[in-house]
Tab-separated table of C-alpha atoms in Angstrom:
chain	number	residue	atom	x	y	z
A	1	VAL	CA	104.708	161.033	74.703
A	2	HIS	CA	107.438	163.745	73.959
A	3	ALA	CA	110.089	161.142	73.485
A	4	TYR	CA	107.853	158.833	71.204
A	5	LEU	CA	107.173	161.833	68.848
A	6	GLU	CA	110.713	162.904	68.459
A	7	LEU	CA	111.933	159.344	67.669
A	8	ALA	CA	108.585	159.346	65.065
A	9	GLY	CA	110.512	162.601	63.610
A	10	ASP	CA	107.715	165.067	64.872
A	11	GLY	CA	107.880	167.650	67.453
A	12	PRO	CA	105.066	167.591	70.245
A	13	THR	CA	102.194	169.166	69.371
A	14	LYS	CA	100.149	171.794	71.188
A	15	GLU	CA	97.837	169.139	72.792
A	16	THR	CA	100.770	166.674	73.855
A	17	ALA	CA	102.775	169.636	75.268
A	18	LEU	CA	99.936	170.425	77.744
A	19	LEU	CA	99.614	166.458	78.833
A	20	PRO	CA	102.020	166.837	81.960
A	21	GLU	CA	99.941	169.995	83.330
A	22	ILE	CA	96.557	167.837	82.412
A	23	ILE	CA	98.002	164.743	84.355
A	24	ALA	CA	99.395	167.347	87.329
A	25	GLY	CA	96.083	168.957	87.475
A	26	VAL	CA	94.165	165.824	87.757
A	27	ALA	CA	96.439	164.848	90.595
A	28	LEU	CA	95.835	168.077	92.370
A	29	LEU	CA	92.114	167.777	92.228
A	30	ALA	CA	92.082	164.173	93.446
A	31	LEU	CA	94.444	165.216	96.296
A	32	ALA	CA	92.040	168.134	97.105
A	33	LEU	CA	88.721	165.680	96.874
A	34	THR	CA	90.802	163.400	98.940
A	35	LEU	CA	91.638	166.001	101.662
A	36	ALA	CA	88.094	167.362	101.720
A	37	SER	CA	86.791	163.790	102.271
A	38	HIS	CA	89.287	163.651	105.277
A	39	LEU	CA	88.033	166.833	106.441
A	40	CYS	CA	84.658	165.587	106.691
A	41	ALA	CA	85.316	162.941	108.692
A	42	HIS	CA	87.143	165.464	111.097
A	43	VAL	CA	84.043	167.162	111.299
A	44	PHE	CA	81.639	164.316	111.852
A	45	LEU	CA	84.019	162.981	114.396
A	46	SER	CA	83.669	165.979	116.724
A	47	ARG	CA	80.009	165.471	117.252
A	48	ARG	CA	79.123	164.128	120.361
A	49	PRO	CA	76.826	161.086	120.555
A	50	ALA	CA	73.263	161.760	121.446
A	51	SER	CA	73.062	159.257	124.493
A	52	ASP	CA	69.795	160.916	126.019
A	53	GLY	CA	66.617	159.539	124.929
A	54	PRO	CA	64.716	156.423	124.810
A	55	HIS	CA	66.251	153.335	124.834
A	56	PRO	CA	64.410	150.775	123.714
A	57	PRO	CA	65.255	146.666	124.320
A	58	VAL	CA	67.050	145.359	121.252
A	59	SER	CA	67.924	141.959	119.814
A	60	LEU	CA	71.690	142.190	118.771
A	61	LEU	CA	72.293	139.563	115.853
A	62	LYS	CA	75.833	138.322	115.881
A	63	PRO	CA	76.587	136.132	112.701
A	64	LEU	CA	79.732	134.218	113.220
A	65	LYS	CA	82.109	132.401	110.740
A	66	GLY	CA	85.276	131.059	111.730
A	67	ALA	CA	87.589	132.003	114.342
A	68	ASP	CA	88.321	135.683	113.512
A	69	ASP	CA	91.403	137.647	115.236
A	70	ASP	CA	90.631	138.282	118.798
A	71	LEU	CA	87.618	136.758	118.411
A	72	TYR	CA	86.758	136.122	122.304
A	73	ALA	CA	87.904	139.487	122.994
A	74	ASN	CA	85.736	141.273	120.725
A	75	LEU	CA	82.433	139.087	121.398
A	76	ALA	CA	82.959	139.955	125.233
A	77	THR	CA	82.888	143.812	124.639
A	78	PHE	CA	79.052	143.162	123.793
A	79	THR	CA	78.571	141.821	127.172
A	80	ARG	CA	79.741	145.138	129.084
A	81	GLN	CA	77.153	147.468	127.420
A	82	ARG	CA	75.533	149.982	129.805
A	83	TYR	CA	72.041	149.211	128.479
A	84	PRO	CA	68.982	148.438	130.079
A	85	ARG	CA	67.620	145.582	128.295
A	86	CYS	CA	69.823	143.646	125.438
A	87	GLN	CA	69.468	140.084	124.078
A	88	ILE	CA	72.378	138.664	122.206
A	89	VAL	CA	72.049	135.936	119.686
A	90	PHE	CA	75.106	134.416	118.192
A	91	GLY	CA	75.069	131.866	115.965
A	92	ALA	CA	76.997	130.157	112.823
A	93	GLU	CA	75.391	128.320	109.537
A	94	ASP	CA	77.917	125.552	110.186
A	95	PRO	CA	76.857	123.460	113.226
A	96	ASP	CA	80.484	122.687	113.643
A	97	ASP	CA	82.103	126.145	113.188
A	98	PRO	CA	84.827	126.800	115.803
A	99	ALA	CA	83.424	130.251	116.433
A	100	LEU	CA	80.542	128.703	118.278
A	101	ALA	CA	82.549	127.344	120.919
A	102	VAL	CA	83.749	131.017	121.586
A	103	ALA	CA	79.987	132.040	121.662
A	104	ARG	CA	79.424	129.307	124.092
A	105	ARG	CA	82.148	130.176	126.648
A	106	ILE	CA	80.874	133.635	126.564
A	107	ARG	CA	77.406	132.605	127.530
A	108	ASP	CA	78.275	130.541	130.230
A	109	GLU	CA	80.816	133.282	131.634
A	110	ASN	CA	77.700	135.509	131.769
A	111	PRO	CA	74.758	133.476	133.217
A	112	HIS	CA	72.820	136.824	133.912
A	113	LEU	CA	72.668	137.989	130.329
A	114	ASP	CA	70.310	137.228	127.860
A	115	ILE	CA	72.588	135.242	125.443
A	116	THR	CA	71.461	132.553	122.759
A	117	VAL	CA	74.099	130.489	120.888
A	118	VAL	CA	72.267	129.357	117.584
A	119	ALA	CA	74.149	126.298	115.803
A	120	GLY	CA	73.293	125.572	112.215
A	121	ALA	CA	70.741	127.178	109.502
A	122	ASP	CA	67.926	126.265	107.183
A	123	PRO	CA	69.135	127.063	103.448
A	124	LEU	CA	67.397	130.251	102.524
A	125	GLY	CA	69.362	131.661	99.716
A	126	ARG	CA	72.870	132.143	97.926
A	127	ASN	CA	74.157	134.891	100.302
A	128	PRO	CA	75.633	132.842	103.327
A	129	LYS	CA	75.310	135.715	106.020
A	130	VAL	CA	71.806	136.308	104.887
A	131	THR	CA	71.263	132.418	105.624
A	132	ASN	CA	72.879	132.801	109.014
A	133	LEU	CA	71.066	136.013	109.920
A	134	ALA	CA	67.268	134.735	109.124
A	135	SER	CA	68.438	131.754	111.282
A	136	LEU	CA	69.336	134.027	114.284
A	137	SER	CA	66.366	136.292	113.493
A	138	ARG	CA	63.750	133.514	114.651
A	139	PHE	CA	65.562	133.855	118.383
A	140	ALA	CA	65.065	137.460	118.471
A	141	ARG	CA	62.383	138.579	121.198
A	142	HIS	CA	62.341	142.288	120.722
A	143	ASP	CA	61.266	145.125	118.392
A	144	PHE	CA	64.501	146.383	117.438
A	145	TRP	CA	67.273	144.570	115.792
A	146	LEU	CA	70.740	145.359	115.537
A	147	VAL	CA	73.398	143.032	113.453
A	148	SER	CA	76.799	143.567	114.391
A	149	ASP	CA	79.866	141.523	112.763
A	150	SER	CA	81.818	139.248	114.844
A	151	ASN	CA	85.205	141.206	114.167
A	152	VAL	CA	83.624	144.321	115.832
A	153	ARG	CA	84.763	145.671	119.198
A	154	VAL	CA	82.578	148.342	120.984
A	155	ARG	CA	82.847	150.488	124.078
A	156	PRO	CA	80.405	150.070	126.839
A	157	ASP	CA	78.177	153.079	125.563
A	158	TYR	CA	77.841	151.722	122.074
A	159	LEU	CA	74.039	150.547	122.352
A	160	ARG	CA	73.192	153.423	124.167
A	161	ASP	CA	74.501	155.685	122.037
A	162	THR	CA	73.278	154.323	118.473
A	163	MET	CA	69.932	153.463	119.669
A	164	ALA	CA	69.427	157.022	120.880
A	165	CYS	CA	69.246	157.962	117.221
A	166	PHE	CA	65.733	156.359	117.142
A	167	ALA	CA	64.480	159.134	119.501
A	168	ASP	CA	63.507	160.680	116.025
A	169	ARG	CA	60.654	158.640	114.612
A	170	ASP	CA	61.563	159.487	110.983
A	171	VAL	CA	64.973	157.488	111.512
A	172	GLY	CA	64.465	153.949	109.815
A	173	MET	CA	68.196	152.651	110.218
A	174	VAL	CA	71.285	153.499	112.122
A	175	THR	CA	75.217	152.696	111.054
A	176	ASN	CA	78.366	153.361	112.714
A	177	PRO	CA	81.855	154.746	111.452
A	178	PHE	CA	84.411	151.944	112.143
A	179	VAL	CA	88.093	152.159	112.480
A	180	GLY	CA	90.642	149.499	111.556
A	181	VAL	CA	92.908	148.302	114.454
A	182	GLY	CA	95.323	145.464	115.540
A	183	GLU	CA	97.436	145.012	112.268
A	184	ARG	CA	100.600	142.765	112.621
A	185	THR	CA	101.163	141.679	108.787
A	186	PRO	CA	101.214	143.743	105.274
A	187	GLY	CA	97.864	142.522	104.463
A	188	ALA	CA	96.252	143.676	107.945
A	189	ALA	CA	98.121	146.941	107.322
A	190	MET	CA	96.678	147.795	104.152
A	191	GLU	CA	93.063	146.936	105.134
A	192	ASN	CA	93.315	148.997	108.218
A	193	LEU	CA	95.356	152.030	106.367
A	194	HIS	CA	92.222	151.677	103.805
A	195	LEU	CA	89.424	151.717	106.275
A	196	ASN	CA	91.080	154.664	108.042
A	197	SER	CA	91.149	156.921	105.180
A	198	LEU	CA	89.213	156.471	102.074
A	199	VAL	CA	86.309	154.252	103.568
A	200	VAL	CA	85.746	156.500	106.717
A	201	GLY	CA	86.147	159.703	104.702
A	202	CYS	CA	83.502	158.347	102.238
A	203	MET	CA	81.049	157.533	105.141
A	204	SER	CA	81.534	160.985	106.607
A	205	GLY	CA	80.940	162.672	103.455
A	206	ALA	CA	77.709	160.778	102.913
A	207	GLU	CA	76.367	161.636	106.130
A	208	LEU	CA	77.389	165.337	106.085
A	209	LEU	CA	76.466	166.240	102.307
A	210	THR	CA	73.611	163.513	101.143
A	211	ASP	CA	70.461	162.558	102.646
A	212	MET	CA	71.451	158.991	102.964
A	213	ALA	CA	74.303	157.409	105.101
A	214	CYS	CA	76.512	155.090	103.751
A	215	VAL	CA	75.499	151.496	105.676
A	216	VAL	CA	78.254	148.763	106.275
A	217	GLY	CA	77.093	145.384	107.760
A	218	LYS	CA	79.478	146.025	110.760
A	219	SER	CA	76.741	147.875	112.504
A	220	MET	CA	73.307	148.098	111.349
A	221	ALA	CA	69.748	148.962	113.508
A	222	PHE	CA	66.570	149.317	112.353
A	223	ARG	CA	62.996	148.283	113.369
A	224	ARG	CA	61.759	144.829	113.016
A	225	ALA	CA	58.387	146.033	111.841
A	226	ASP	CA	59.971	148.428	109.328
A	227	PHE	CA	62.255	145.428	107.792
A	228	GLU	CA	59.632	142.829	107.654
A	229	ALA	CA	57.367	145.549	105.774
A	230	LEU	CA	60.213	145.402	103.085
A	231	GLY	CA	60.227	141.634	102.778
A	232	GLY	CA	62.465	140.427	105.552
A	233	TRP	CA	65.995	138.540	104.754
A	234	ALA	CA	64.060	136.844	102.165
A	235	ALA	CA	63.976	139.905	100.028
A	236	VAL	CA	67.791	139.914	100.110
A	237	LYS	CA	68.803	136.213	100.061
A	238	ASP	CA	70.097	136.116	96.706
A	239	ILE	CA	71.922	139.696	96.912
A	240	LEU	CA	75.782	140.372	98.069
A	241	ALA	CA	75.420	143.924	99.478
A	242	GLU	CA	72.542	143.172	101.348
A	243	ASP	CA	73.374	145.632	103.933
A	244	TYR	CA	73.324	148.599	100.795
A	245	VAL	CA	70.299	146.966	99.587
A	246	LEU	CA	68.417	147.004	102.581
A	247	ALA	CA	69.430	150.625	103.735
A	248	THR	CA	68.439	152.014	100.077
A	249	ARG	CA	64.928	150.076	100.629
A	250	VAL	CA	64.525	151.666	103.973
A	251	HIS	CA	65.355	155.330	102.653
A	252	GLU	CA	62.744	154.833	99.851
A	253	ALA	CA	60.296	153.651	101.989
A	254	GLY	CA	60.496	157.242	103.627
A	255	HIS	CA	62.822	156.963	106.404
A	256	ARG	CA	65.839	158.528	107.310
A	257	VAL	CA	69.361	156.489	107.240
A	258	VAL	CA	71.557	157.895	109.705
A	259	THR	CA	75.404	157.287	110.778
A	260	ALA	CA	75.846	157.469	115.048
A	261	PRO	CA	78.822	159.452	116.030
A	262	HIS	CA	79.629	156.312	117.930
A	263	ARG	CA	83.007	154.782	116.611
A	264	ILE	CA	83.525	151.166	116.744
A	265	GLU	CA	86.767	149.020	115.932
A	266	THR	CA	87.141	146.370	113.318
A	267	VAL	CA	89.866	144.109	114.275
A	268	ILE	CA	92.244	142.869	111.677
A	269	VAL	CA	95.182	141.507	113.146
A	270	SER	CA	96.762	138.785	110.639
A	271	TRP	CA	95.427	139.104	107.176
A	272	SER	CA	97.478	137.952	104.056
A	273	ALA	CA	97.514	140.029	101.333
A	274	ARG	CA	95.700	137.854	99.212
A	275	ARG	CA	92.575	138.207	101.574
A	276	PHE	CA	92.935	142.064	101.537
A	277	LEU	CA	93.122	141.776	97.605
A	278	ASN	CA	89.763	139.464	97.715
A	279	ARG	CA	87.755	141.445	100.183
A	280	HIS	CA	88.526	144.724	98.205
A	281	LEU	CA	87.537	143.087	94.780
A	282	ARG	CA	84.255	141.910	96.137
A	283	TRP	CA	83.563	145.393	97.479
A	284	GLY	CA	84.632	147.043	94.340
A	285	GLN	CA	82.273	144.591	92.457
A	286	ILE	CA	79.618	145.336	94.636
A	287	ARG	CA	79.799	149.115	94.044
A	288	ARG	CA	80.235	148.423	90.449
A	289	TRP	CA	77.177	146.719	90.228
A	290	ASN	CA	75.047	148.836	93.116
A	291	SER	CA	76.010	152.601	92.118
A	292	THR	CA	77.544	152.714	89.076
A	293	ARG	CA	78.038	156.832	88.966
A	294	ALA	CA	79.679	156.965	92.331
A	295	PHE	CA	81.874	153.877	91.439
A	296	ALA	CA	83.075	155.752	88.387
A	297	GLY	CA	83.914	158.880	90.494
A	298	GLU	CA	86.320	156.816	92.927
A	299	PRO	CA	89.671	157.282	91.203
A	300	LEU	CA	89.456	160.810	92.105
A	301	LEU	CA	89.361	160.224	95.700
A	302	ASN	CA	92.838	158.325	95.113
A	303	PRO	CA	95.447	160.777	94.212
A	304	ILE	CA	98.575	158.470	94.309
A	305	PRO	CA	97.942	156.860	90.328
A	306	PHE	CA	97.708	160.258	89.307
A	307	ALA	CA	100.778	161.407	91.139
A	308	LEU	CA	102.866	158.221	89.778
A	309	ALA	CA	101.703	159.702	86.149
A	310	ALA	CA	102.768	163.092	86.961
A	311	ALA	CA	106.327	161.811	87.869
A	312	LEU	CA	106.559	160.051	84.617
A	313	ALA	CA	105.422	162.937	82.524
A	314	GLY	CA	108.192	164.849	84.098
A	315	LEU	CA	106.627	166.398	87.392
A	316	PRO	CA	108.598	164.678	90.043
A	317	TRP	CA	107.913	167.902	92.264
A	318	VAL	CA	104.174	167.602	92.084
A	319	ALA	CA	104.083	163.762	92.470
A	320	LEU	CA	106.348	164.263	95.432
A	321	ALA	CA	103.922	167.188	97.173
A	322	VAL	CA	100.741	165.182	96.429
A	323	VAL	CA	102.329	161.901	97.762
A	324	ALA	CA	103.776	163.560	100.994
A	325	LEU	CA	100.349	165.405	101.631
A	326	LYS	CA	98.453	162.382	101.045
A	327	ILE	CA	100.351	160.409	103.337
A	328	ALA	CA	100.439	163.327	106.175
A	329	SER	CA	96.394	163.788	105.854
A	330	ASP	CA	95.831	159.648	106.320
A	331	ALA	CA	98.024	159.839	109.119
A	332	VAL	CA	96.685	162.606	111.194
A	333	LEU	CA	92.984	160.963	110.474
A	334	ALA	CA	94.426	157.618	111.501
A	335	LYS	CA	95.612	159.225	114.468
A	336	ARG	CA	92.414	160.924	115.536
A	337	LEU	CA	90.641	157.523	114.870
A	338	ARG	CA	92.791	155.365	116.566
A	339	GLY	CA	94.059	157.594	119.215
A	340	ARG	CA	97.566	156.477	118.129
A	341	ALA	CA	99.941	157.160	115.062
A	342	TYR	CA	100.954	154.596	112.777
A	343	ARG	CA	104.226	152.917	112.792
A	344	LEU	CA	106.753	154.211	110.518
A	345	ARG	CA	106.671	150.910	108.559
A	346	HIS	CA	103.280	151.576	107.504
A	347	PHE	CA	104.045	155.128	106.004
A	348	ALA	CA	105.521	153.374	103.000
A	349	LEU	CA	102.294	150.936	102.780
A	350	ILE	CA	99.859	153.927	102.094
A	351	PRO	CA	101.178	154.695	98.599
A	352	VAL	CA	101.623	150.939	97.779
A	353	LYS	CA	98.068	150.215	99.102
A	354	ASP	CA	96.451	153.066	96.920
A	355	LEU	CA	98.113	151.716	93.741
A	356	VAL	CA	96.697	148.280	94.546
A	357	ILE	CA	93.348	149.880	95.099
A	358	ALA	CA	93.452	151.518	91.985
A	359	GLY	CA	94.381	148.069	89.987
A	360	ILE	CA	91.438	146.534	92.107
A	361	TRP	CA	89.077	148.997	90.679
A	362	VAL	CA	90.162	148.676	87.296
A	363	VAL	CA	89.670	144.766	87.423
A	364	ALA	CA	86.162	145.427	89.242
A	365	ILE	CA	84.744	147.145	85.937
A	366	PHE	CA	85.127	143.980	84.117
A	367	ARG	CA	85.303	141.017	86.577
A	368	ARG	CA	81.696	139.245	87.644
A	369	ARG	CA	82.789	136.487	89.813
A	370	VAL	CA	83.486	136.630	93.508
A	371	TRP	CA	84.714	133.941	96.065
A	372	TRP	CA	83.197	134.635	99.144
A	373	ARG	CA	82.918	132.227	102.570
A	374	GLY	CA	83.795	129.432	100.401
A	375	ASN	CA	81.126	130.009	97.818
A	376	ALA	CA	81.829	130.400	94.016
A	377	LEU	CA	79.430	132.910	92.752
A	378	ARG	CA	78.746	135.529	89.819
A	379	ILE	CA	77.588	139.029	90.410
A	380	GLY	CA	74.747	140.785	88.427
A	381	PRO	CA	72.994	143.832	88.393
A	382	GLY	CA	72.134	145.096	91.603
A	383	SER	CA	74.877	142.893	93.216
A	384	ALA	CA	72.502	139.774	92.582
A	385	LEU	CA	74.138	136.521	93.269
A	386	ILE	CA	74.587	133.521	90.332
A	387	PRO	CA	76.058	130.247	91.200
A	388	GLU	CA	79.096	129.666	89.131
A	389	ARG	CA	81.797	126.888	89.430
A	390	PHE	CA	85.178	128.495	88.717
A	391	GLU	CA	88.611	128.308	90.424
A	392	PRO	CA	89.128	132.006	91.756
A	393	ALA	CA	92.619	133.211	90.903
A	394	LEU	CA	92.044	135.255	94.269
A	395	ALA	CA	90.260	132.591	96.585
A	396	GLY	CA	91.440	133.459	99.564
A	397	ARG	CA	89.501	133.317	103.033
A	398	GLY	CA	86.794	135.355	102.646
A	399	ALA	CA	85.917	138.254	104.985
């Protein structure tokens, strides 16, 4: 700005002279808010799960779609739960889905467990995951349901710690914080870096500072009666963010929505960069159309773009300090979550990932098309889905 004004024949005005300081101030504010969200995560992770209490029978619904990374190992962890009574229902919308062979192997290797495998699903709506879940639900026999994604890996006390939250009769839905593990490719590394920083910070902040947890469908438990009173799967059959919408409706019905302190692992091993972009563009559009005010504030939890602007404005030391502190905080939180540090090459990806996320945020403001699980759709208010024919620029494999 200064150089442009000098070339134009005018000196910098009082307002433009303050521009670098304003940029630096915003960068430092964004860093402070980011560190605060990480502090929330550390505080929340210090809580111990309340394993004592009633442990009602639960039907565990596991929707499958394709052969995820380490799918067999992920599914097998659910057969080792220290829980008195659990039914597991695996299923895929496509009866020829290769994930069904893995599910049948799990069933055959555990004849002592109550495991059902469902191949195929009757058409329901435009959200393919909801269609699959509606099919699985027909085989659920218990009064509590827990939805869990196929790329999730859990410890033996997962069900005990999660279901214990229902000892409070006011609780209507329970979710879990999750940590990204297993990265071997740059796309997978960026996904896990993001899950282990901004996402876990936001989930922890929502749990500690608001009256409603941030629910993600990777782990979502609720009472069958409450769910059916809200309209069941038919009520969200054409909604992209069915997990967010269901949690909101449970909360509006007068129930508490909480996060259990038990961490689960999301196994992301060999994602491409395109899949990472596609995933977070879809998530950005979900937030854009479901919670506009929160979406508008998201850049203040990403200080790296402001640090770059500070460097370009002639304040390189401010930029370096912001970048260094952001990387250090991400690394400390991730080690707390994972029990081990990142590899050195992943540290360089942190600012790259944050700049990419900033670009995705801008695109999500204007873009209304999504490509998900092989389906071309248009997204509207409340993340309502509308069919559309198009060739998606980011049509990688859906997550």
